[in-house]
């Protein structure tokens, strides 16, 4: 990889297999990848939603709760780095995706049999390792198989639609109900089943993406860490990584502590809490395609700046709203529009900044960095602050993360083709 040749962006010659794929197949691909990542997040969010049941039985502290979220993020990040690179080198995206899906489904059973903090921590580490490669591979498949004119929308749907409908909406609502009727252990067993079905659908319905036709588009053979250093010299890449670290910390910390805050501080019962948290899933599902689609038209940079600043509404509402649950859910709904920028900094901007041969590698870098720094340290810091200063401390941390993210995003170079054309500009992929 090398830095752009000029400060003035030039056209990116992004090649892929999308010219030979029918619109119907492109739609099927995005749908199945969205469904699969939704199941990933259903399993990932299960512990957060069930924490009001798990915490008293296992006697967990706030710091231990943060460590459980951090452990999964850490192993997720390591897998995102190296499975993305492996899929670039082998050119075998589908088989790696299927194996990862089966593995994380089996890992969910382990969470259900945990009898101590250490057992549960080990189970979450294994689940993160199984899940981490799913999204880099999925985004690389979208980048090569879907028409670039719809890339932002397709990547937004693949990453956010299923993950938020299943992981952020259905997970708290269904699993809390199931835990109330039976137990939190049976709820984990339930969460493990859908992934096996998803793996079968991907295996039978999707094709292994063909390698890019251009002679120069061969799998990378250089030193991985040298490529990472080279990629991080590109402005859009390091800004995407820094904003990603901050916003993933915001996301993981919110889900690690907000369910407990709503039940223990705000006084909501578990069922009401599950519907309030579920509003985040409905919001993010809607924003998954609206924000991504808007960014295709007005540009990536405006939404990357505005929506993190808007995100301060959520924690402020949690602290100061004195009305009913519906009003708090509405505040969360507006503030959670920030979730719509996640596929933009994790996938769309990196995939528009770099040539296709590097896609899984740079997407793994973007997602892995976000998880290993933001996902690991965010909840650890939030839990430690809560133990020392009180349970509203993590909310002030969320506010700071949002404000800093919006300011840093002001340095991005625009990559959206339509926005560049309107301004008479272009961009050359690295």
XYZ file of C-alpha atoms in Angstrom:
430
model
C 0.000 0.000 0.000
C 1.119 3.537 -0.551
C -0.216 6.952 0.274
C -2.249 8.878 -2.314
C -0.110 10.543 -4.972
C -1.669 13.966 -4.642
C -3.724 15.934 -2.197
C -6.399 16.319 -4.876
C -8.481 13.145 -5.009
C -8.636 11.291 -8.327
C -11.122 8.711 -9.597
C -10.943 5.318 -7.926
C -10.909 2.402 -10.329
C -12.764 -0.008 -8.105
C -13.108 -3.348 -9.840
C -15.243 -6.260 -8.760
C -17.594 -9.031 -9.870
C -20.729 -6.913 -9.640
C -20.940 -6.468 -13.438
C -21.717 -10.185 -13.832
C -24.073 -10.457 -10.851
C -27.786 -9.923 -11.360
C -29.597 -7.374 -9.161
C -31.537 -10.282 -7.643
C -28.343 -12.053 -6.587
C -26.874 -8.832 -5.179
C -30.057 -8.373 -3.109
C -29.942 -11.986 -1.898
C -26.284 -11.606 -0.924
C -26.916 -8.474 1.130
C -30.009 -10.006 2.746
C -28.207 -13.185 3.868
C -25.154 -11.289 5.089
C -27.424 -8.912 7.034
C -29.313 -11.865 8.531
C -26.078 -13.598 9.485
C -24.587 -10.545 11.167
C -27.902 -10.018 12.921
C -27.536 -13.464 14.463
C -23.944 -12.619 15.424
C -25.217 -9.615 17.348
C -28.140 -11.549 18.815
C -25.539 -13.795 20.470
C -23.241 -10.900 21.355
C -25.986 -8.798 22.946
C -27.495 -11.719 24.839
C -25.290 -11.257 27.905
C -25.956 -7.502 28.050
C -29.722 -8.026 27.938
C -29.587 -10.843 30.489
C -27.183 -9.102 32.878
C -29.907 -8.157 35.424
C -30.429 -11.936 35.838
C -26.770 -13.006 35.591
C -25.275 -10.344 37.903
C -26.939 -11.416 41.181
C -26.509 -15.160 40.574
C -22.778 -14.928 39.796
C -22.127 -11.981 42.162
C -20.519 -9.736 39.551
C -19.053 -6.285 40.226
C -19.340 -3.367 37.804
C -15.688 -3.845 36.836
C -16.279 -7.537 36.102
C -19.289 -6.648 33.956
C -17.045 -4.296 31.994
C -14.403 -7.018 31.656
C -16.937 -9.444 30.189
C -17.789 -6.960 27.448
C -14.120 -6.117 26.959
C -12.998 -9.729 26.698
C -15.361 -10.456 23.837
C -14.306 -7.248 22.092
C -10.631 -8.160 22.448
C -10.881 -11.617 20.899
C -13.320 -10.223 18.293
C -10.688 -7.658 17.319
C -7.873 -10.194 17.002
C -10.053 -12.362 14.769
C -11.086 -9.339 12.669
C -7.420 -8.512 12.000
C -6.283 -11.974 11.015
C -9.348 -13.656 9.519
C -9.778 -10.663 7.192
C -6.161 -11.026 6.102
C -6.563 -14.797 5.707
C -9.597 -14.359 3.447
C -7.595 -11.946 1.256
C -4.709 -14.411 1.004
C -6.774 -17.557 0.382
C -9.538 -15.935 -1.666
C -12.011 -18.187 0.205
C -14.562 -15.857 1.680
C -17.649 -18.071 1.828
C -16.145 -21.103 3.542
C -14.484 -18.955 6.213
C -17.782 -17.152 6.798
C -19.675 -20.445 7.207
C -17.084 -21.888 9.607
C -17.135 -18.711 11.720
C -20.928 -18.793 11.902
C -21.059 -22.402 13.080
C -18.324 -21.739 15.648
C -19.963 -18.735 17.319
C -23.287 -20.565 17.497
C -21.695 -23.423 19.408
C -19.925 -20.963 21.718
C -23.250 -19.523 22.856
C -24.028 -22.782 24.667
C -20.931 -22.284 26.820
C -22.267 -18.990 28.196
C -25.381 -20.803 29.342
C -23.477 -23.328 31.454
C -21.165 -20.783 33.129
C -20.981 -21.078 36.927
C -18.461 -18.327 37.710
C -17.035 -15.091 36.380
C -13.933 -16.848 35.015
C -15.993 -19.511 33.208
C -18.240 -16.882 31.661
C -15.233 -14.721 30.739
C -13.597 -17.655 28.913
C -16.838 -18.391 27.059
C -17.096 -14.779 25.869
C -13.461 -14.808 24.718
C -14.169 -17.857 22.555
C -17.326 -16.308 21.154
C -15.496 -13.115 20.180
C -12.795 -15.138 18.412
C -15.457 -16.960 16.410
C -17.449 -13.824 15.542
C -14.689 -11.329 14.762
C -14.006 -12.396 11.186
C -17.641 -12.321 10.084
C -17.966 -8.622 9.303
C -14.655 -8.017 7.457
C -15.425 -10.959 5.172
C -19.032 -9.825 4.684
C -18.034 -6.267 3.770
C -15.371 -7.556 1.384
C -18.025 -9.682 -0.340
C -20.347 -6.679 -0.641
C -17.526 -4.508 -2.005
C -16.737 -6.980 -4.786
C -20.228 -8.302 -5.551
C -22.500 -5.226 -5.334
C -22.759 -2.272 -7.733
C -20.575 0.598 -6.366
C -23.464 3.041 -6.836
C -25.250 1.247 -4.000
C -22.197 0.331 -1.946
C -22.897 2.652 0.976
C -26.502 1.482 1.219
C -25.568 -2.194 0.802
C -22.832 -2.068 3.427
C -25.099 -0.161 5.791
C -27.811 -2.801 5.438
C -25.345 -5.703 5.723
C -23.832 -4.362 8.932
C -26.688 -2.560 10.649
C -30.110 -3.784 9.568
C -29.982 -7.388 10.778
C -27.673 -6.659 13.694
C -30.059 -4.079 15.070
C -33.361 -5.814 14.382
C -32.104 -9.105 15.786
C -29.298 -8.087 18.129
C -30.458 -4.758 19.512
C -34.256 -5.164 19.328
C -35.208 -8.838 19.462
C -32.367 -9.895 21.755
C -33.419 -7.818 24.789
C -37.145 -8.330 24.233
C -37.130 -12.065 23.468
C -34.305 -13.145 25.760
C -35.522 -11.182 28.806
C -38.989 -12.685 28.332
C -37.507 -16.165 27.925
C -35.307 -15.722 31.007
C -38.325 -14.564 33.001
C -40.305 -17.645 31.940
C -37.461 -20.140 32.343
C -33.930 -18.933 33.241
C -31.066 -16.974 31.764
C -29.246 -20.230 30.982
C -32.030 -21.505 28.731
C -32.062 -18.086 27.052
C -28.429 -18.591 26.024
C -29.268 -22.004 24.576
C -32.047 -20.401 22.544
C -29.627 -17.785 21.219
C -27.328 -20.480 19.825
C -29.768 -22.074 17.374
C -30.323 -19.481 14.591
C -26.643 -19.343 13.562
C -26.667 -22.964 12.434
C -29.570 -22.239 10.077
C -27.852 -19.110 8.766
C -24.651 -21.046 8.021
C -26.638 -23.544 5.953
C -28.381 -20.777 3.972
C -25.063 -19.096 3.127
C -23.476 -22.399 2.116
C -26.249 -23.366 -0.294
C -27.425 -19.974 -1.597
C -24.260 -17.911 -2.121
C -21.344 -18.352 -4.521
C -17.700 -18.040 -3.609
C -16.750 -14.602 -5.006
C -14.457 -14.857 -8.017
C -11.063 -13.228 -7.748
C -10.806 -9.717 -9.198
C -9.983 -9.927 -12.931
C -7.216 -7.324 -13.115
C -3.688 -8.745 -13.078
C -2.651 -6.256 -10.425
C -5.427 -7.385 -8.123
C -3.635 -10.399 -6.647
C -3.747 -11.424 -2.995
C -1.257 -9.466 -0.891
C 1.967 -11.306 -0.049
C 3.852 -8.598 1.829
C 4.325 -8.182 5.529
C 0.963 -7.664 7.199
C 2.236 -5.213 9.796
C 4.065 -3.173 7.151
C 0.796 -2.951 5.228
C -0.991 -1.804 8.384
C 1.589 0.938 8.977
C 1.289 2.027 5.342
C -2.509 2.088 5.513
C -2.488 4.154 8.706
C -0.514 6.877 6.925
C -3.590 7.573 4.791
C -5.685 10.335 6.371
C -9.069 8.707 5.857
C -7.839 5.463 7.360
C -6.452 6.831 10.609
C -9.443 9.125 11.096
C -11.807 6.188 10.498
C -9.857 4.147 13.036
C -9.766 6.890 15.695
C -13.460 7.740 15.325
C -14.207 4.025 15.250
C -12.350 3.422 18.500
C -14.314 6.174 20.223
C -17.702 5.177 18.826
C -17.283 1.447 19.434
C -16.348 2.327 23.026
C -19.583 4.349 23.115
C -21.625 1.442 21.725
C -20.170 -1.357 23.865
C -20.217 0.733 27.051
C -23.851 1.715 26.449
C -24.962 -1.882 26.077
C -22.803 -3.142 28.952
C -24.251 -0.793 31.581
C -27.486 0.788 30.348
C -29.733 -2.236 31.104
C -28.486 -2.278 34.709
C -28.744 1.523 34.992
C -32.371 1.447 33.851
C -33.328 -1.269 36.357
C -31.175 -0.352 39.356
C -31.062 3.470 39.128
C -34.120 4.482 37.102
C -36.286 1.779 38.686
C -37.755 0.150 35.576
C -38.723 -3.515 35.752
C -36.797 -5.923 33.443
C -39.605 -6.111 30.888
C -39.878 -2.310 30.554
C -36.098 -2.071 30.391
C -36.028 -4.602 27.561
C -38.448 -2.503 25.481
C -36.529 0.719 26.149
C -33.293 -0.973 25.065
C -35.158 -2.498 22.152
C -35.927 1.021 20.927
C -32.200 1.324 20.203
C -32.501 -1.666 17.906
C -35.490 -0.265 16.018
C -33.735 3.085 15.679
C -30.490 1.574 14.462
C -32.305 -0.699 12.002
C -33.985 2.328 10.416
C -30.807 4.388 10.451
C -28.837 1.473 8.974
C -30.179 2.225 5.515
C -31.364 5.824 5.833
C -28.037 7.203 7.080
C -26.011 5.077 4.667
C -28.304 6.055 1.787
C -28.122 9.746 2.732
C -24.335 9.501 2.817
C -24.400 8.175 -0.747
C -26.082 11.442 -1.759
C -24.721 14.219 0.478
C -21.392 12.595 1.298
C -19.775 10.561 4.053
C -18.216 13.493 5.916
C -21.367 15.469 6.872
C -23.035 12.512 8.568
C -19.765 11.456 10.230
C -19.543 14.897 11.852
C -23.179 15.566 12.748
C -24.429 12.271 14.159
C -21.795 11.722 16.890
C -22.615 15.205 18.182
C -26.326 14.297 18.227
C -25.548 11.158 20.245
C -25.179 13.164 23.489
C -28.997 13.128 23.716
C -29.053 9.489 24.853
C -26.933 9.727 28.018
C -28.381 13.154 28.890
C -31.875 11.702 28.603
C -30.955 8.730 30.775
C -29.742 11.050 33.526
C -32.291 13.848 33.430
C -35.546 12.574 31.858
C -38.186 12.358 34.578
C -41.132 11.270 32.451
C -42.345 7.835 31.403
C -40.587 5.006 29.604
C -42.035 5.969 26.217
C -40.478 9.441 26.366
C -37.073 8.017 27.299
C -37.329 5.516 24.443
C -38.061 8.412 22.059
C -34.948 10.278 23.268
C -32.863 7.142 22.808
C -34.346 6.698 19.329
C -33.152 10.137 18.196
C -29.736 9.967 19.827
C -29.050 6.485 18.465
C -28.963 7.815 14.892
C -25.194 7.684 15.421
C -25.380 3.927 14.907
C -25.940 4.628 11.224
C -22.340 5.827 10.791
C -20.763 2.562 11.945
C -20.633 0.902 8.508
C -19.383 4.190 7.042
C -16.213 4.420 9.144
C -15.745 0.649 9.381
C -16.361 -0.240 5.755
C -17.521 2.357 3.254
C -14.761 4.951 3.655
C -11.956 2.339 3.863
C -13.306 0.392 0.870
C -13.577 3.606 -1.180
C -10.110 4.735 -0.091
C -8.278 1.471 -0.975
C -8.242 -0.828 -4.005
C -10.295 -4.083 -3.827
C -7.287 -6.361 -3.329
C -6.775 -4.767 0.090
C -10.415 -4.614 1.151
C -10.646 -7.463 3.661
C -7.297 -6.428 5.130
C -8.164 -2.749 5.664
C -11.693 -3.607 6.784
C -10.228 -6.029 9.299
C -7.856 -3.253 10.400
C -10.708 -0.773 10.804
C -12.983 -3.159 12.685
C -10.226 -4.816 14.678
C -8.769 -1.507 15.861
C -12.200 -0.302 16.925
C -12.859 -3.445 18.910
C -9.441 -3.959 20.482
C -9.157 -0.360 21.669
C -12.703 0.978 21.946
C -14.515 -2.257 22.690
C -11.927 -3.430 25.202
C -11.036 -0.269 27.106
C -14.400 1.521 26.956
C -16.356 -0.855 29.222
C -13.357 -1.436 31.508
C -13.049 2.312 32.096
C -16.828 2.679 32.400
C -17.050 -0.115 34.968
C -14.154 1.236 37.018
C -15.674 4.726 37.010
C -19.037 3.314 38.081
C -17.464 1.404 40.974
C -15.589 4.507 42.154
C -17.985 7.401 41.488
C -21.445 5.909 41.011
C -23.486 4.309 38.236
C -24.055 7.485 36.233
C -20.297 7.873 35.580
C -20.404 5.836 32.379
C -22.965 8.293 30.965
C -20.504 11.189 31.219
C -17.936 8.996 29.501
C -20.403 8.458 26.627
C -20.910 12.204 26.240
C -17.170 12.839 26.000
C -16.687 10.063 23.429
C -19.451 11.514 21.229
C -18.156 15.082 21.252
C -14.555 14.117 20.485
C -15.665 11.843 17.615
C -17.605 14.592 15.854
C -14.675 16.993 16.052
C -12.118 14.493 14.711
C -14.400 13.509 11.796
C -14.117 17.072 10.467
C -10.727 16.079 9.022
C -12.079 13.427 6.645
C -11.599 13.609 2.872
C -14.871 13.000 1.036
C -15.085 9.679 -0.876
C -18.772 9.406 -1.883
C -18.856 9.400 -5.726
C -22.068 11.428 -6.054
C -20.945 14.114 -3.602
C -17.584 14.417 -5.328
C -19.153 14.729 -8.778
C -21.352 17.605 -7.615
C -18.251 19.441 -6.429
C -16.248 18.633 -9.541
C -13.835 16.480 -7.517
C -12.669 12.894 -7.738
C -10.818 10.404 -5.578
C -8.132 7.865 -6.436
C -8.130 4.599 -4.448
C -4.840 3.656 -2.809
